[in-house]
Amino acid sequence: MQISMENIHKAFGTNQVLEGVDMEIKHGEVHALMGENGAGKSTLMKILTGLHQKDEGTVTIDGEEKTFANPKEAEQFGIAFIHQELNVWPDLTVLENLFINKEPVTKFGLIQTKKMKAIASEQFEKLAVSIPLHKEAGQCSVGEQQMIEIAKALMTDAKVIIMDEPSAALTDREIEKLFDVIRSLKASGVSIVYISHRMEEIFTICDRITVMRDGQTVDTTPIPETSFDDVVRKMVGRELTDRFPERTPDPGEAVLEVKGLGRKGVFQDVNFNARAGEIVGVAGLMGAGRTEIMRTLFGLDGKYDGEIFVNGQKVDVKNPSQAVKLGLGFITEDRKGEGLVLDFPIKDNIALPSLRSFTKNSLIQEKEEQEFVEMLIKRLTVKTESSSTEAKNLSGGNQQKVVIAKWIGIGPKVLILDEPTRGVDVGAKREIYQLMNELTDRGVAIIMVSSELPEVLGMSDRVLVVHEGTIAGELHRDEADQEKIMTLATGGQVNG
Amino acid sequence: MDSAIKGAKQVGNITQKLGPFVGLLALIVVVSIFNSSFLEPLNLLNLLRQVAINALIAYGMTFVILTGGIDLSVGSVLALSSALMAGMMVSGLDPILAIIIGCLLGAVMGAVNGLLITKGKMAPFIATLATMTMFRGLTLVYTDGNPITGLGDSYAFQLFGRGYFLGIPVPAITMFLAFAVLWVILHKTPFGRKTYAIGGNEKAALISGINVSRVKVMVYSLAGLLSALAGAILVSRLDSAQPTAGEAYELDAIAAVVLGGTSLSGGRGLIIGTLIGALIIGTLNNGLNLLGVSSFFQMVVKGVVIIIAVLIDRKKAA
């Protein structure tokens, strides 16, 4: 299938999102689509698949002009879309999810479960996925849910598959499998549109790349003729110095210390500390227990084994409310689900953990609150018209800044960041890194959980590698490299 | 362009806030066209007195619904606490002291709801359905199914449900005073902000260091306290405690909250809306009575009005 989109325009209300985008997808190619958040990538793909209707422009498929009224039409025509937001039905089984609205039925209208199982098993085998078909989808990890979505799209016999950030929640091993699948799809003539923020992946798997900026196409280039720097320059429209700002760490005393921390069946005997002014990176495969350790540390999962010390004092963190009082902040990986009250204005979100500090005689002092919030919005350069804009109307990067602002507001001693730049564009990523530097300069200890190795290597002063619920090793900034981290993360030994 | 969007948004916000108020005005106009005696001061004051009980319960319900919960037990809390108040009065306790203790007991009953929901991790609907039955049962056990009468002739106590102050019925004054206090609590204190935050995103509220369980227990206690206060007005008005008092009051309270534009999924709504919602229901009851509509048919009209109000609200949201 050959698709050509020309001069596509689209506005939502008065907000012009696409202003004359051109893109061409060739038969059997893997085509990267890159751009900062808000550049219009997803909108363009939603127009192609009938989820939105274009205002202007033409879409030609195999020489014929074509407009889909809805996603189902596009799917029947052979264009499948794997969305960034996972659409699983948590209470249905994996099998039921795979066949939702497409269940094969007998002539009496009964669902043919056996047939479903056969098709699903075959598909999973191709993907080398081993999720039990009868498992409830809600019990699956995010990575597994992503694989379900991918399998679902493949089952439609699509000629063109659009993947929007497919690897965001996958482990490296799962990404390898995904790439194998992409290669074999390509060999059989399927075209893939691959949307991602991860440069390494794009240069590994893609044939051509189209870069978008501010609702327009910058250009399309074959991958061998371009470079990381070139792509970044096109995306942001300016030179970016390094991806990671330089760090000049000057660590002080240990602010947080953890001894023998454990939770039955989840992780055990975890020992580490974080010093003032230091960034401790936490690497490991998905499901190794990184996030769980942090949740326990923050009092989210109740009782635990072992001891936690803050400033040398033994503390008992029973709930997040205590953790916050101790000066801990937690930026979780699920920004929308756990970080923000989306219906709340920016102001109320930022003020939420610090209400106490501007309450007098049980009343919130609104003027003080407003000043406090404005100061933080300015300091974090949150791009917004006003502090009363609702959080749901912000881009991913700006939302993340609001979450960070909220925690800076409490004057934290220790800040735990879980996947701090997930779904955040290159420009905002760098701003977040710079902010982390500013915080450590002021003596905050940062613990950063990340699945992006370049980020771990670029920002951490020390790297803890978690493997199967325990800390498999600790690497210092100068000795850490991708290979060592991956060796430890997969259960190997590093001589150091 | 930006200011146009902002302007449109502001208009949207204002209509959202004014919607229930416009509805109330329209209703008043319609009713007074059909029967001009509706607007007579005596009738209006009477209406305010009638509305007070539902409004007080609905205030508490507003807090509960803002957290994303529901409280079906308010009517039973009203009955049990008012029976206990009457019992204390009969045994010779000072009536005002009895009312205060009764209100505190109402708060305790609400706290039981809150603890079942937070510590017991029960769905609010189920927990309060159970306590609704339980508190009603306790009322019947305590009263043996008979009204409690002979409450003495304390003037202050009689004033509470039947009296006037500066020509305004005391229950109406209680209703407005409670409104003022609760408005401040909801919009100006950390507790109010936390109430919204929990309904908006409970996980985010928890991670922000809010003691979600404690806030919820307090919210349900507040609902219990306000139900008991409404019960005190009823006891004074009837000069007795009725074992079947407050039956189905939860429905009128929920209706008032919803008519006032508060979202049942939590996080969004205003207590002024609830006051207006209660006034709409009161006006309907009063107006339909004046128009001589049968009480059976009144129920049909009330149901239709709720449906229309919510449909209009949906349309605006879309």
PDB file of N, CA and C in Angstrom, chain A residues 14 298 300 320-321 324 332 336-338 340-341 343-344 347-348 352-353 355 359 362-364 366 369 385 406-407, chain B residues 1-2 5-6 9 184 187-190 193-194 196-197 200-201 203-211 266-268:
ATOM      1  N   THR A  14     -10.093  27.289  17.610  1.00  0.00           N
ATOM      2  CA  THR A  14      -9.236  28.301  17.010  1.00  0.00           C
ATOM      3  C   THR A  14      -7.781  27.876  17.036  1.00  0.00           C
ATOM      4  N   PHE A 298       7.953   5.460  50.097  1.00  0.00           N
ATOM      5  CA  PHE A 298       7.092   6.629  50.203  1.00  0.00           C
ATOM      6  C   PHE A 298       5.826   6.319  51.021  1.00  0.00           C
ATOM      7  N   LEU A 300       3.470   4.093  50.398  1.00  0.00           N
ATOM      8  CA  LEU A 300       2.252   3.820  49.622  1.00  0.00           C
ATOM      9  C   LEU A 300       1.759   2.397  49.769  1.00  0.00           C
ATOM     10  N   PRO A 320       1.901   8.076  52.786  1.00  0.00           N
ATOM     11  CA  PRO A 320       2.538   9.175  52.061  1.00  0.00           C
ATOM     12  C   PRO A 320       2.498  10.481  52.853  1.00  0.00           C
ATOM     13  N   SER A 321       1.453  10.654  53.669  1.00  0.00           N
ATOM     14  CA  SER A 321       1.344  11.876  54.429  1.00  0.00           C
ATOM     15  C   SER A 321       2.563  12.046  55.341  1.00  0.00           C
ATOM     16  N   VAL A 324       5.709  12.851  53.208  1.00  0.00           N
ATOM     17  CA  VAL A 324       5.775  14.262  52.818  1.00  0.00           C
ATOM     18  C   VAL A 324       6.257  15.108  53.989  1.00  0.00           C
ATOM     19  N   THR A 332       5.677  10.126  40.308  1.00  0.00           N
ATOM     20  CA  THR A 332       5.484   8.746  39.861  1.00  0.00           C
ATOM     21  C   THR A 332       5.520   8.672  38.342  1.00  0.00           C
ATOM     22  N   LYS A 336      -0.645  11.284  34.765  1.00  0.00           N
ATOM     23  CA  LYS A 336      -2.068  11.628  34.750  1.00  0.00           C
ATOM     24  C   LYS A 336      -2.842  10.888  35.823  1.00  0.00           C
ATOM     25  N   GLY A 337      -2.440   9.656  36.081  1.00  0.00           N
ATOM     26  CA  GLY A 337      -3.197   8.846  37.025  1.00  0.00           C
ATOM     27  C   GLY A 337      -2.842   9.133  38.481  1.00  0.00           C
ATOM     28  N   GLU A 338      -1.592   9.559  38.729  1.00  0.00           N
ATOM     29  CA  GLU A 338      -1.160   9.701  40.117  1.00  0.00           C
ATOM     30  C   GLU A 338      -0.538  11.050  40.430  1.00  0.00           C
ATOM     31  N   LEU A 340      -1.359  14.233  38.933  1.00  0.00           N
ATOM     32  CA  LEU A 340      -2.162  15.446  38.814  1.00  0.00           C
ATOM     33  C   LEU A 340      -3.630  15.177  39.075  1.00  0.00           C
ATOM     34  N   VAL A 341      -4.303  16.207  39.599  1.00  0.00           N
ATOM     35  CA  VAL A 341      -5.765  16.198  39.558  1.00  0.00           C
ATOM     36  C   VAL A 341      -6.094  16.945  38.275  1.00  0.00           C
ATOM     37  N   ASP A 343      -8.623  17.833  36.554  1.00  0.00           N
ATOM     38  CA  ASP A 343      -9.662  18.871  36.511  1.00  0.00           C
ATOM     39  C   ASP A 343      -9.289  20.108  37.322  1.00  0.00           C
ATOM     40  N   PHE A 344      -8.267  19.990  38.131  1.00  0.00           N
ATOM     41  CA  PHE A 344      -7.854  21.115  38.961  1.00  0.00           C
ATOM     42  C   PHE A 344      -7.044  22.116  38.133  1.00  0.00           C
ATOM     43  N   LYS A 347      -2.787  25.956  39.606  1.00  0.00           N
ATOM     44  CA  LYS A 347      -2.560  26.512  40.945  1.00  0.00           C
ATOM     45  C   LYS A 347      -2.868  25.488  42.043  1.00  0.00           C
ATOM     46  N   ASP A 348      -4.044  24.904  41.984  1.00  0.00           N
ATOM     47  CA  ASP A 348      -4.443  23.980  43.043  1.00  0.00           C
ATOM     48  C   ASP A 348      -3.574  22.727  43.039  1.00  0.00           C
ATOM     49  N   LEU A 352      -1.176  21.718  46.325  1.00  0.00           N
ATOM     50  CA  LEU A 352      -1.772  20.604  47.077  1.00  0.00           C
ATOM     51  C   LEU A 352      -0.913  20.054  48.219  1.00  0.00           C
ATOM     52  N   PRO A 353       0.359  19.721  47.997  1.00  0.00           N
ATOM     53  CA  PRO A 353       1.105  19.166  49.131  1.00  0.00           C
ATOM     54  C   PRO A 353       1.593  20.226  50.119  1.00  0.00           C
ATOM     55  N   LEU A 355      -0.320  22.943  51.262  1.00  0.00           N
ATOM     56  CA  LEU A 355      -1.427  23.772  51.769  1.00  0.00           C
ATOM     57  C   LEU A 355      -1.129  24.317  53.162  1.00  0.00           C
ATOM     58  N   THR A 359      -1.543  28.331  55.291  1.00  0.00           N
ATOM     59  CA  THR A 359      -2.819  28.330  55.973  1.00  0.00           C
ATOM     60  C   THR A 359      -2.641  29.027  57.316  1.00  0.00           C
ATOM     61  N   SER A 362      -6.673  28.205  60.112  1.00  0.00           N
ATOM     62  CA  SER A 362      -7.437  27.226  59.330  1.00  0.00           C
ATOM     63  C   SER A 362      -7.896  27.723  57.972  1.00  0.00           C
ATOM     64  N   LEU A 363      -7.525  28.934  57.580  1.00  0.00           N
ATOM     65  CA  LEU A 363      -7.959  29.432  56.278  1.00  0.00           C
ATOM     66  C   LEU A 363      -6.769  29.517  55.321  1.00  0.00           C
ATOM     67  N   ILE A 364      -7.012  29.137  54.067  1.00  0.00           N
ATOM     68  CA  ILE A 364      -5.969  29.259  53.059  1.00  0.00           C
ATOM     69  C   ILE A 364      -5.800  30.737  52.734  1.00  0.00           C
ATOM     70  N   GLU A 366      -5.168  33.168  50.300  1.00  0.00           N
ATOM     71  CA  GLU A 366      -5.170  33.031  48.848  1.00  0.00           C
ATOM     72  C   GLU A 366      -4.099  33.862  48.163  1.00  0.00           C
ATOM     73  N   GLU A 369      -0.886  32.060  48.520  1.00  0.00           N
ATOM     74  CA  GLU A 369      -0.932  30.868  47.679  1.00  0.00           C
ATOM     75  C   GLU A 369      -0.645  31.254  46.226  1.00  0.00           C
ATOM     76  N   GLU A 385      -1.150  30.186  29.945  1.00  0.00           N
ATOM     77  CA  GLU A 385      -1.727  31.520  29.936  1.00  0.00           C
ATOM     78  C   GLU A 385      -1.870  32.041  31.356  1.00  0.00           C
ATOM     79  N   LYS A 406       5.116  21.159  42.056  1.00  0.00           N
ATOM     80  CA  LYS A 406       4.356  20.817  43.245  1.00  0.00           C
ATOM     81  C   LYS A 406       5.282  20.269  44.328  1.00  0.00           C
ATOM     82  N   TRP A 407       6.282  19.494  43.908  1.00  0.00           N
ATOM     83  CA  TRP A 407       7.184  18.912  44.908  1.00  0.00           C
ATOM     84  C   TRP A 407       8.284  19.856  45.319  1.00  0.00           C
TER      85      TRP A 407
ATOM     86  N   MET B   1      -7.432  36.281  19.491  1.00  0.00           N
ATOM     87  CA  MET B   1      -7.924  34.900  19.355  1.00  0.00           C
ATOM     88  C   MET B   1      -7.930  34.226  20.723  1.00  0.00           C
ATOM     89  N   ASP B   2      -6.786  34.360  21.421  1.00  0.00           N
ATOM     90  CA  ASP B   2      -6.699  33.740  22.735  1.00  0.00           C
ATOM     91  C   ASP B   2      -7.724  34.306  23.702  1.00  0.00           C
ATOM     92  N   ILE B   5     -11.100  32.895  23.172  1.00  0.00           N
ATOM     93  CA  ILE B   5     -11.287  31.579  23.799  1.00  0.00           C
ATOM     94  C   ILE B   5     -11.526  31.754  25.295  1.00  0.00           C
ATOM     95  N   LYS B   6     -10.694  32.614  25.864  1.00  0.00           N
ATOM     96  CA  LYS B   6     -10.795  32.840  27.301  1.00  0.00           C
ATOM     97  C   LYS B   6     -12.179  33.375  27.644  1.00  0.00           C
ATOM     98  N   LYS B   9     -14.706  30.764  27.415  1.00  0.00           N
ATOM     99  CA  LYS B   9     -14.596  29.865  28.561  1.00  0.00           C
ATOM    100  C   LYS B   9     -15.265  30.474  29.784  1.00  0.00           C
ATOM    101  N   VAL B 184     -17.448  28.585  53.646  1.00  0.00           N
ATOM    102  CA  VAL B 184     -16.083  28.935  54.031  1.00  0.00           C
ATOM    103  C   VAL B 184     -15.228  27.668  54.143  1.00  0.00           C
ATOM    104  N   HIS B 187     -14.574  26.263  50.545  1.00  0.00           N
ATOM    105  CA  HIS B 187     -13.813  27.052  49.569  1.00  0.00           C
ATOM    106  C   HIS B 187     -12.587  27.751  50.137  1.00  0.00           C
ATOM    107  N   LYS B 188     -12.484  27.824  51.454  1.00  0.00           N
ATOM    108  CA  LYS B 188     -11.386  28.613  52.015  1.00  0.00           C
ATOM    109  C   LYS B 188     -10.448  27.821  52.920  1.00  0.00           C
ATOM    110  N   THR B 189     -10.747  26.580  53.202  1.00  0.00           N
ATOM    111  CA  THR B 189      -9.863  25.835  54.105  1.00  0.00           C
ATOM    112  C   THR B 189      -9.180  24.673  53.377  1.00  0.00           C
ATOM    113  N   PRO B 190      -8.046  24.235  53.900  1.00  0.00           N
ATOM    114  CA  PRO B 190      -7.378  23.061  53.327  1.00  0.00           C
ATOM    115  C   PRO B 190      -8.306  21.842  53.282  1.00  0.00           C
ATOM    116  N   ARG B 193     -10.347  22.046  50.176  1.00  0.00           N
ATOM    117  CA  ARG B 193      -9.527  21.787  48.997  1.00  0.00           C
ATOM    118  C   ARG B 193      -9.229  20.297  48.869  1.00  0.00           C
ATOM    119  N   LYS B 194      -8.951  19.671  50.013  1.00  0.00           N
ATOM    120  CA  LYS B 194      -8.654  18.238  49.996  1.00  0.00           C
ATOM    121  C   LYS B 194      -9.878  17.426  49.575  1.00  0.00           C
ATOM    122  N   TYR B 196     -12.167  18.306  47.441  1.00  0.00           N
ATOM    123  CA  TYR B 196     -12.195  18.336  45.977  1.00  0.00           C
ATOM    124  C   TYR B 196     -11.105  17.445  45.384  1.00  0.00           C
ATOM    125  N   ALA B 197      -9.901  17.533  45.973  1.00  0.00           N
ATOM    126  CA  ALA B 197      -8.764  16.794  45.408  1.00  0.00           C
ATOM    127  C   ALA B 197      -9.017  15.294  45.433  1.00  0.00           C
ATOM    128  N   GLY B 200     -11.370  14.473  42.729  1.00  0.00           N
ATOM    129  CA  GLY B 200     -10.776  14.699  41.409  1.00  0.00           C
ATOM    130  C   GLY B 200      -9.812  13.596  41.026  1.00  0.00           C
ATOM    131  N   ASN B 201      -8.987  13.171  41.946  1.00  0.00           N
ATOM    132  CA  ASN B 201      -8.044  12.077  41.693  1.00  0.00           C
ATOM    133  C   ASN B 201      -7.508  11.590  43.029  1.00  0.00           C
ATOM    134  N   LYS B 203      -5.792   8.975  43.937  1.00  0.00           N
ATOM    135  CA  LYS B 203      -4.397   8.526  43.998  1.00  0.00           C
ATOM    136  C   LYS B 203      -3.462   9.721  44.085  1.00  0.00           C
ATOM    137  N   ALA B 204      -3.719  10.724  43.244  1.00  0.00           N
ATOM    138  CA  ALA B 204      -2.851  11.908  43.257  1.00  0.00           C
ATOM    139  C   ALA B 204      -2.951  12.604  44.610  1.00  0.00           C
ATOM    140  N   ALA B 205      -4.147  12.625  45.186  1.00  0.00           N
ATOM    141  CA  ALA B 205      -4.323  13.247  46.493  1.00  0.00           C
ATOM    142  C   ALA B 205      -3.506  12.511  47.547  1.00  0.00           C
ATOM    143  N   LEU B 206      -3.555  11.184  47.492  1.00  0.00           N
ATOM    144  CA  LEU B 206      -2.814  10.363  48.447  1.00  0.00           C
ATOM    145  C   LEU B 206      -1.325  10.622  48.326  1.00  0.00           C
ATOM    146  N   ILE B 207      -0.834  10.610  47.082  1.00  0.00           N
ATOM    147  CA  ILE B 207       0.596  10.785  46.868  1.00  0.00           C
ATOM    148  C   ILE B 207       1.032  12.197  47.234  1.00  0.00           C
ATOM    149  N   SER B 208       0.105  13.151  47.170  1.00  0.00           N
ATOM    150  CA  SER B 208       0.456  14.520  47.569  1.00  0.00           C
ATOM    151  C   SER B 208       0.526  14.662  49.079  1.00  0.00           C
ATOM    152  N   GLY B 209       0.385  13.562  49.791  1.00  0.00           N
ATOM    153  CA  GLY B 209       0.529  13.606  51.236  1.00  0.00           C
ATOM    154  C   GLY B 209      -0.762  13.893  51.981  1.00  0.00           C
ATOM    155  N   ILE B 210      -1.894  13.854  51.267  1.00  0.00           N
ATOM    156  CA  ILE B 210      -3.171  14.067  51.941  1.00  0.00           C
ATOM    157  C   ILE B 210      -3.564  12.777  52.651  1.00  0.00           C
ATOM    158  N   ASN B 211      -3.972  12.914  53.918  1.00  0.00           N
ATOM    159  CA  ASN B 211      -4.438  11.743  54.645  1.00  0.00           C
ATOM    160  C   ASN B 211      -5.873  11.468  54.209  1.00  0.00           C
ATOM    161  N   GLY B 266     -17.602  13.028  41.433  1.00  0.00           N
ATOM    162  CA  GLY B 266     -16.731  13.690  42.394  1.00  0.00           C
ATOM    163  C   GLY B 266     -15.835  14.761  41.789  1.00  0.00           C
ATOM    164  N   GLY B 267     -15.289  15.603  42.674  1.00  0.00           N
ATOM    165  CA  GLY B 267     -14.293  16.575  42.255  1.00  0.00           C
ATOM    166  C   GLY B 267     -14.829  17.882  41.706  1.00  0.00           C
ATOM    167  N   ARG B 268     -16.086  17.896  41.269  1.00  0.00           N
ATOM    168  CA  ARG B 268     -16.631  19.117  40.686  1.00  0.00           C
ATOM    169  C   ARG B 268     -18.006  19.425  41.248  1.00  0.00           C
TER     170      ARG B 268
END
